[in-house]
Amino acid sequence: MEYVIEMLNIRKEFPGIVANDDITVQLKKGEIHALLGENGAGKSTLMNVLFGLYQPEKGEIRVNGKKVNITNPNIANDLGIGMVHQHFMLVEPFTVTQNIILGNEPTKKGKIDIKKAEREVQEISDKYGLKVDATARISDITVGMQQRVEILKTLYRGADVLIFDEPTAVLTPQEIHELIEIMQSLIAEGKSIILITHKLKEIMQVCDRCTVIRKGKGIGTVDVADTSVSRLASLMVGRDVVFKTEKKPAEPKETVLKIEKLVVNDSRKISMVKELNLDVRAGEIVGIAGVDGNGQTELVEAITGLRKSESGSIMLKGKNIKNLSPRKVTESGIGHIPQDRHKYGLVLDYPVGENIVLQTYYQKPFSKAAILNYKEIYEKAKEIIEEFDVRTPSEFTKARALSGGNQQKAIIGRELDRSPDLLIAAQPTRGLDVGAIEFIHTRLIEERDKGRAVLLVSFELDEIIDVSDRIAVMFDGKIDAILKPEETNEHELGLLMAGSQVSGAGESNDKE
Amino acid sequence: MTKSNKLFTILIPIISVLLGLIAGAIIMLFSGYNPILGYTALWNGAFGDAFTIGETVRRITPLLLTGLAVAFAFRTGLFNIGAEGQVIVGWLAAVWVGLAVDAPMVIHLPLAILASLAAGALWGFIPGLLKAKLGVHEVIVTIMMNYIALYSVNEIVRSVLTEQETTTDAIAPTASLASEWLQGLTYFSRMHYGIVIALFAAAVMWFIIQRTTAGYELKAVGFNQHASKYAGMNVSKNIILSMVISGAFAGLAGAMEGLGTYGTISIMSGFTNLGFDGIAVALLGANNAFGVVLAAILFGVLKEGAGQMPTGAGVPTELVDIIIALIIFFVASSYIIRWVLLRFKKEGK
Ligand SMILES: Nc1ncnc2c1ncn2[C@@H]1O[C@H](COP(=O)(O)OP(=O)(O)OP(=O)(O)O)[C@@H](O)[C@H]1O
Ligand SMILES: [Mg+2]
């Protein structure tokens, strides 16, 4: 059997934790090989070892059967290994081509030959159907496009093996569809791919084989054709996983959030939310479905005080909270799981413990007379870490060192712990493993049953349909339709999200 | 990571200092001086007798405070190049109050010190405000504020505090930090009570940064403004506050000179360099209050000891500037040291 990459018995330790413990992965030529495991199982670490960012304590790496020593990413590049990181590494003010040639610029008589580079980049883009404009500026293109620039970068440097670390977590369903096509055309050109993803359906759809990692240990490799979603899930978690969260019918009570005729502009002063009306009542979960860029982000920012509203009203339990400061909004009883956890959710250089009190540090018992009480802070942190199963060496570890999914669990724990009257959850399960998603969904429903109002914003239609009691479809800054999850399906939602009116649905917006 | 990181933050300055001294010795050798004699002279210049020890302490005092000023701003994500100007206005304010007010010491001295704090704070407030409200980079504004301080203070000394003279009268004894007792102990060096204030200030910085909710906010804003805003902190307020506190530390350094060492203020032909040296002190002290104390002691010793090198060993004083520059160079290139250390650790395993 011919393997392009073999990682044999790899061990990688961090202080206080063994991230990879005797893991073996073998990649065949021309296959898409999935790497599956819970948050913090050690997938990113393993791939960083392959890419030369970390040195393993034990184990051996072979490329095309030859033992190699990858001590830095340049060596990985030379060996034809490219990596698309979950958090892109692009220079925003530069163009696509400038970003791609950064670090090995082609020169002509000592000057950078940008024209030649642009031609080459465009050629590769066309060959694999990436549809990237080589001269566009990074800051002007969408997240999905930026990811393709990262793919282009690896191809430009001659990668034969591409590592994708959770590429679909930040993409909309349409973009995911396109990415899958791109991966297939890469395979057709003789490349091999390692794909990290938490979405089991994607694995079933595109992958040939799948290696499962649990708590740093390799559990084994299976042929995707011989397995099923539930089998994969239980392999990875070590128990059976329920995919559809059980819940009683909602018992909505008084209105907690009432938004009327709300208008919100983005930073370019273009209206993104246009006279929007929305109610959320105690004891119900309202899911906002919509394609990214239809004003969901601005709506959430306006409610939470991060962005000024132009007109209209936002009433929380009968009190107008429009244009209050974020602190006032938080104090009046709103919890917010932000969409971008690195930008908003965490101070990455603070320990986990100090992140847990990010909104409450100035209150008792975490401080008294402006003096912090670290004992109370870290005790609270420990409590939340335990309750929400945040996998971290300790509460003193910097948030930066946690795996993506565990960072998210810490944020969710913090927001739920304040038991806010209204919980706004924006993409709460982005990047989480199936076990954690199940857990988060259960917690959201529990909050609902305790009589809290929950506003869920998600691009995942599964999640919207599963968890919501009512679904509000947002299109072009307005809520066009409110539907019951049991009376709709992904197809209808998809049409509504694209802006088409489905008969009878358009009316239900005004009154309920 | 955290444990070895802590080890590195301690090891890197120590190794840098050693490398700097070794490099200094090599330079002395190649320039035809005797490094042993040179360093002996340096040692004697700093610790030779009670007088030099007193003078060394006096030199450490303002460096310690400007080091704290730069370190404080740095901990909250700001680069205060303006400590220099803040020292100058603090110095002026302290001397002005020392000259103009007539009151018993319990009122006069604290008042003069407060004036220096307020002046330095104001000089930090302006760049803080511009940064917070208009996004103007603090480095540019603080550099300009340095020049504004230098030339306006010179003009005030010339035309307001004196009649076209270069030095003011001595401040009233009720505003002076000078101590006959300390001078007596040190054969009439200019050592004064300021060192107590400076050490206290270091404790204050540690306390604010590590223990208070204000410090928690300031650091958070320095690390991530978006998350701080999300958490309900007032980002503008914290940027301004950081510059104000930083400026107050530097202003206090001015009071050390004005109320302690000199008791006057003179027209300056150029910068005092206390503020700029503060950047080096903060860097070597890893922006940590305790580290700044140690770094200030080291720089104070080197600078004071340098005075003895020409007479004691024929080595020009500039050599000490080279050594200091090299130490800073090694700290700044700590990446290399870190890399070497990691290599050693690996091999050791
Ligand atoms: N630089 C680091 N320092 C210390 N610990 C680390 C570091 N990087 C990762 N870890 C720890 O190693 C473990 C594995 O992390 P890794 O990022 O590989 O997980 P993952 O499988 O990619 O998870 P996720 O799906 O959440 O991204 C985690 O417990 C994490 O806290
Ligand atoms: Mg990961």
Short mmCIF file of C-alpha atoms in Angstrom, two decimals, chain A residues 277-511:
data_model
loop_
_atom_site.label_atom_id
_atom_site.label_comp_id
_atom_site.label_asym_id
_atom_site.label_seq_id
_atom_site.Cartn_x
_atom_site.Cartn_y
_atom_site.Cartn_z
CA ASN A 277 -40.13 43.85 14.28
CA LEU A 278 -39.57 40.88 16.55
CA ASP A 279 -40.92 39.50 19.83
CA VAL A 280 -39.31 36.94 22.06
CA ARG A 281 -41.28 35.66 25.01
CA ALA A 282 -40.25 34.08 28.27
CA GLY A 283 -40.07 30.32 27.95
CA GLU A 284 -39.46 30.14 24.23
CA ILE A 285 -36.54 29.88 21.84
CA VAL A 286 -36.78 32.02 18.74
CA GLY A 287 -34.36 31.03 16.01
CA ILE A 288 -33.25 33.52 13.41
CA ALA A 289 -32.48 31.79 10.13
CA GLY A 290 -30.83 33.63 7.32
CA VAL A 291 -27.93 33.81 4.94
CA ASP A 292 -24.94 35.62 6.40
CA GLY A 293 -24.97 39.35 5.69
CA ASN A 294 -28.69 39.95 5.92
CA GLY A 295 -28.40 42.04 9.06
CA GLN A 296 -28.24 39.36 11.76
CA THR A 297 -24.90 40.60 13.08
CA GLU A 298 -26.08 44.22 13.21
CA LEU A 299 -29.32 43.20 14.90
CA VAL A 300 -27.48 41.35 17.66
CA GLU A 301 -24.99 44.19 18.08
CA ALA A 302 -27.82 46.70 18.37
CA ILE A 303 -29.62 44.70 21.06
CA THR A 304 -26.45 44.17 23.08
CA GLY A 305 -25.39 47.81 22.89
CA LEU A 306 -22.31 47.23 20.76
CA ARG A 307 -23.77 49.25 17.89
CA LYS A 308 -25.97 52.36 17.83
CA SER A 309 -29.46 52.03 16.39
CA GLU A 310 -30.85 54.76 14.14
CA SER A 311 -34.52 54.52 15.07
CA GLY A 312 -37.18 52.22 16.45
CA SER A 313 -37.31 50.68 19.88
CA ILE A 314 -35.87 47.70 21.73
CA MET A 315 -37.84 46.92 24.86
CA LEU A 316 -36.59 44.46 27.45
CA LYS A 317 -39.28 43.59 30.00
CA GLY A 318 -41.01 46.87 29.18
CA LYS A 319 -37.89 49.03 29.51
CA ASN A 320 -36.35 50.67 26.48
CA ILE A 321 -32.76 49.50 26.21
CA LYS A 322 -32.04 51.01 22.82
CA ASN A 323 -28.60 52.63 22.68
CA LEU A 324 -27.72 51.80 26.27
CA SER A 325 -24.07 50.96 26.89
CA PRO A 326 -23.12 47.27 26.78
CA ARG A 327 -22.68 47.29 30.53
CA LYS A 328 -26.18 48.67 31.15
CA VAL A 329 -27.58 46.13 28.72
CA THR A 330 -25.81 43.28 30.50
CA GLU A 331 -26.97 44.53 33.87
CA SER A 332 -30.56 44.77 32.71
CA GLY A 333 -30.50 41.03 32.12
CA ILE A 334 -29.06 40.02 28.76
CA GLY A 335 -26.51 37.30 28.16
CA HIS A 336 -24.67 37.21 24.87
CA ILE A 337 -22.73 34.39 23.29
CA PRO A 338 -20.92 36.33 20.57
CA GLN A 339 -20.46 35.09 17.05
CA ASP A 340 -16.71 35.75 17.00
CA ARG A 341 -15.26 34.23 20.13
CA HIS A 342 -11.70 35.43 19.59
CA LYS A 343 -12.64 38.99 18.78
CA TYR A 344 -15.39 39.54 21.34
CA GLY A 345 -15.81 36.55 23.58
CA LEU A 346 -12.45 36.25 25.26
CA VAL A 347 -9.38 38.11 26.33
CA LEU A 348 -7.09 35.38 25.04
CA ASP A 349 -4.13 36.51 27.12
CA TYR A 350 -6.10 36.31 30.35
CA PRO A 351 -6.34 33.02 32.22
CA VAL A 352 -9.57 31.09 31.80
CA GLY A 353 -10.54 32.11 35.32
CA GLU A 354 -10.30 35.81 34.64
CA ASN A 355 -12.31 35.37 31.46
CA ILE A 356 -15.10 33.83 33.47
CA VAL A 357 -15.70 37.12 35.30
CA LEU A 358 -15.33 39.35 32.26
CA GLN A 359 -18.66 41.08 32.90
CA THR A 360 -18.89 40.61 36.65
CA TYR A 361 -15.40 41.36 37.97
CA TYR A 362 -16.57 44.63 39.51
CA GLN A 363 -19.36 42.99 41.47
CA LYS A 364 -19.39 41.12 44.74
CA PRO A 365 -18.04 38.60 45.55
CA PHE A 366 -15.39 38.91 42.80
CA SER A 367 -14.26 42.26 44.09
CA LYS A 368 -14.91 44.48 47.06
CA ALA A 369 -14.14 48.19 47.16
CA ALA A 370 -12.43 47.86 43.76
CA ILE A 371 -10.05 45.16 45.02
CA LEU A 372 -10.21 41.84 43.20
CA ASN A 373 -10.81 38.69 45.16
CA TYR A 374 -8.94 36.06 43.16
CA LYS A 375 -10.01 33.26 45.43
CA GLU A 376 -13.67 33.85 44.60
CA ILE A 377 -12.89 34.40 40.93
CA TYR A 378 -11.04 31.14 40.52
CA GLU A 379 -13.54 29.24 42.59
CA LYS A 380 -16.31 30.41 40.28
CA ALA A 381 -14.16 29.46 37.30
CA LYS A 382 -13.59 25.99 38.65
CA GLU A 383 -17.29 25.56 39.16
CA ILE A 384 -18.08 26.56 35.56
CA ILE A 385 -15.22 24.51 34.13
CA GLU A 386 -16.63 21.47 35.87
CA GLU A 387 -20.26 22.11 35.06
CA PHE A 388 -19.64 22.79 31.37
CA ASP A 389 -16.88 20.23 30.95
CA VAL A 390 -14.34 22.77 29.72
CA ARG A 391 -11.21 20.72 29.06
CA THR A 392 -8.31 22.79 30.30
CA PRO A 393 -5.23 21.89 32.35
CA SER A 394 -6.45 24.35 34.98
CA GLU A 395 -8.36 27.57 35.56
CA PHE A 396 -5.01 29.40 35.50
CA THR A 397 -4.26 28.41 31.91
CA LYS A 398 -4.42 31.22 29.38
CA ALA A 399 -7.58 31.10 27.29
CA ARG A 400 -5.34 31.10 24.20
CA ALA A 401 -4.04 27.62 25.01
CA LEU A 402 -7.51 26.04 25.00
CA SER A 403 -8.80 24.25 21.93
CA GLY A 404 -11.37 26.20 19.96
CA GLY A 405 -14.31 24.18 21.19
CA ASN A 406 -13.32 24.50 24.81
CA GLN A 407 -12.98 28.25 24.51
CA GLN A 408 -16.57 28.27 23.30
CA LYS A 409 -17.72 26.12 26.21
CA ALA A 410 -16.10 28.54 28.65
CA ILE A 411 -17.99 31.46 27.10
CA ILE A 412 -21.28 29.62 27.13
CA GLY A 413 -20.76 28.63 30.75
CA ARG A 414 -20.07 32.22 31.69
CA GLU A 415 -23.14 33.58 29.94
CA LEU A 416 -25.54 30.93 31.21
CA ASP A 417 -24.22 31.20 34.74
CA ARG A 418 -25.54 34.75 35.07
CA SER A 419 -29.02 33.35 34.26
CA PRO A 420 -30.04 36.32 32.12
CA ASP A 421 -33.71 36.98 31.28
CA LEU A 422 -32.78 37.03 27.62
CA LEU A 423 -30.00 34.92 26.21
CA ILE A 424 -28.72 35.80 22.77
CA ALA A 425 -26.79 32.93 21.26
CA ALA A 426 -25.04 33.74 17.99
CA GLN A 427 -23.65 30.63 16.31
CA PRO A 428 -23.30 29.00 19.74
CA THR A 429 -22.13 25.63 18.47
CA ARG A 430 -19.72 26.78 15.81
CA GLY A 431 -16.67 24.54 16.00
CA LEU A 432 -18.11 22.25 18.67
CA ASP A 433 -18.07 18.47 18.52
CA VAL A 434 -21.35 16.55 18.37
CA GLY A 435 -21.27 15.68 22.05
CA ALA A 436 -20.78 19.30 23.00
CA ILE A 437 -23.48 20.43 20.58
CA GLU A 438 -25.90 18.02 22.21
CA PHE A 439 -24.93 19.42 25.59
CA ILE A 440 -25.32 23.05 24.53
CA HIS A 441 -28.69 22.40 22.94
CA THR A 442 -29.89 20.72 26.10
CA ARG A 443 -28.71 23.68 28.14
CA LEU A 444 -30.47 26.18 25.88
CA ILE A 445 -33.68 24.20 26.23
CA GLU A 446 -33.22 24.01 30.00
CA GLU A 447 -32.87 27.78 30.12
CA ARG A 448 -36.10 28.02 28.18
CA ASP A 449 -37.86 25.67 30.58
CA LYS A 450 -36.69 27.82 33.47
CA GLY A 451 -38.69 30.61 31.88
CA ARG A 452 -35.92 32.49 30.12
CA ALA A 453 -36.23 33.94 26.64
CA VAL A 454 -33.67 32.69 24.12
CA LEU A 455 -32.79 34.27 20.79
CA LEU A 456 -30.75 31.91 18.66
CA VAL A 457 -28.95 33.09 15.54
CA SER A 458 -27.50 30.34 13.41
CA PHE A 459 -26.56 29.51 9.85
CA GLU A 460 -27.10 25.82 10.59
CA LEU A 461 -30.61 24.96 9.51
CA ASP A 462 -30.49 21.67 11.43
CA GLU A 463 -29.81 23.57 14.58
CA ILE A 464 -32.52 26.16 13.93
CA ILE A 465 -35.13 23.50 13.23
CA ASP A 466 -34.06 21.29 16.13
CA VAL A 467 -33.87 23.83 18.89
CA SER A 468 -36.24 26.70 18.05
CA ASP A 469 -39.87 26.97 19.06
CA ARG A 470 -40.43 29.62 16.43
CA ILE A 471 -38.26 30.37 13.42
CA ALA A 472 -37.89 33.91 12.14
CA VAL A 473 -36.44 34.12 8.66
CA MET A 474 -34.32 37.20 8.16
CA PHE A 475 -33.76 38.53 4.70
CA ASP A 476 -32.42 41.93 3.66
CA GLY A 477 -32.70 43.46 7.12
CA LYS A 478 -36.25 42.38 7.78
CA ILE A 479 -38.03 39.39 9.21
CA ASP A 480 -40.11 38.13 6.35
CA ALA A 481 -41.70 35.10 7.89
CA ILE A 482 -42.23 33.43 11.22
CA LEU A 483 -42.67 29.68 11.04
CA LYS A 484 -43.16 26.75 13.35
CA PRO A 485 -40.32 24.23 13.08
CA GLU A 486 -42.67 21.28 12.84
CA GLU A 487 -44.48 22.88 9.91
CA THR A 488 -41.47 23.64 7.78
CA ASN A 489 -38.39 22.00 6.34
CA GLU A 490 -34.91 22.90 5.16
CA HIS A 491 -36.09 23.33 1.61
CA GLU A 492 -38.76 25.89 2.44
CA LEU A 493 -36.43 27.73 4.81
CA GLY A 494 -33.77 27.82 2.15
CA LEU A 495 -36.16 29.44 -0.30
CA LEU A 496 -37.32 32.02 2.24
CA MET A 497 -33.75 32.82 3.18
CA ALA A 498 -33.06 33.52 -0.45
CA GLY A 499 -35.83 36.09 -0.43
CA SER A 500 -38.68 34.32 -2.18
CA GLN A 501 -42.14 34.55 -0.66
CA VAL A 502 -43.79 31.28 0.18
CA SER A 503 -47.56 31.54 0.06
CA GLY A 504 -49.17 32.24 3.39
CA ALA A 505 -45.90 32.69 5.24
CA GLY A 506 -45.43 36.37 4.50
CA GLU A 507 -48.38 37.50 6.59
CA SER A 508 -47.47 35.96 9.91
CA ASN A 509 -44.88 38.64 10.53
CA ASP A 510 -47.12 41.47 11.73
CA LYS A 511 -48.98 39.99 14.63
#
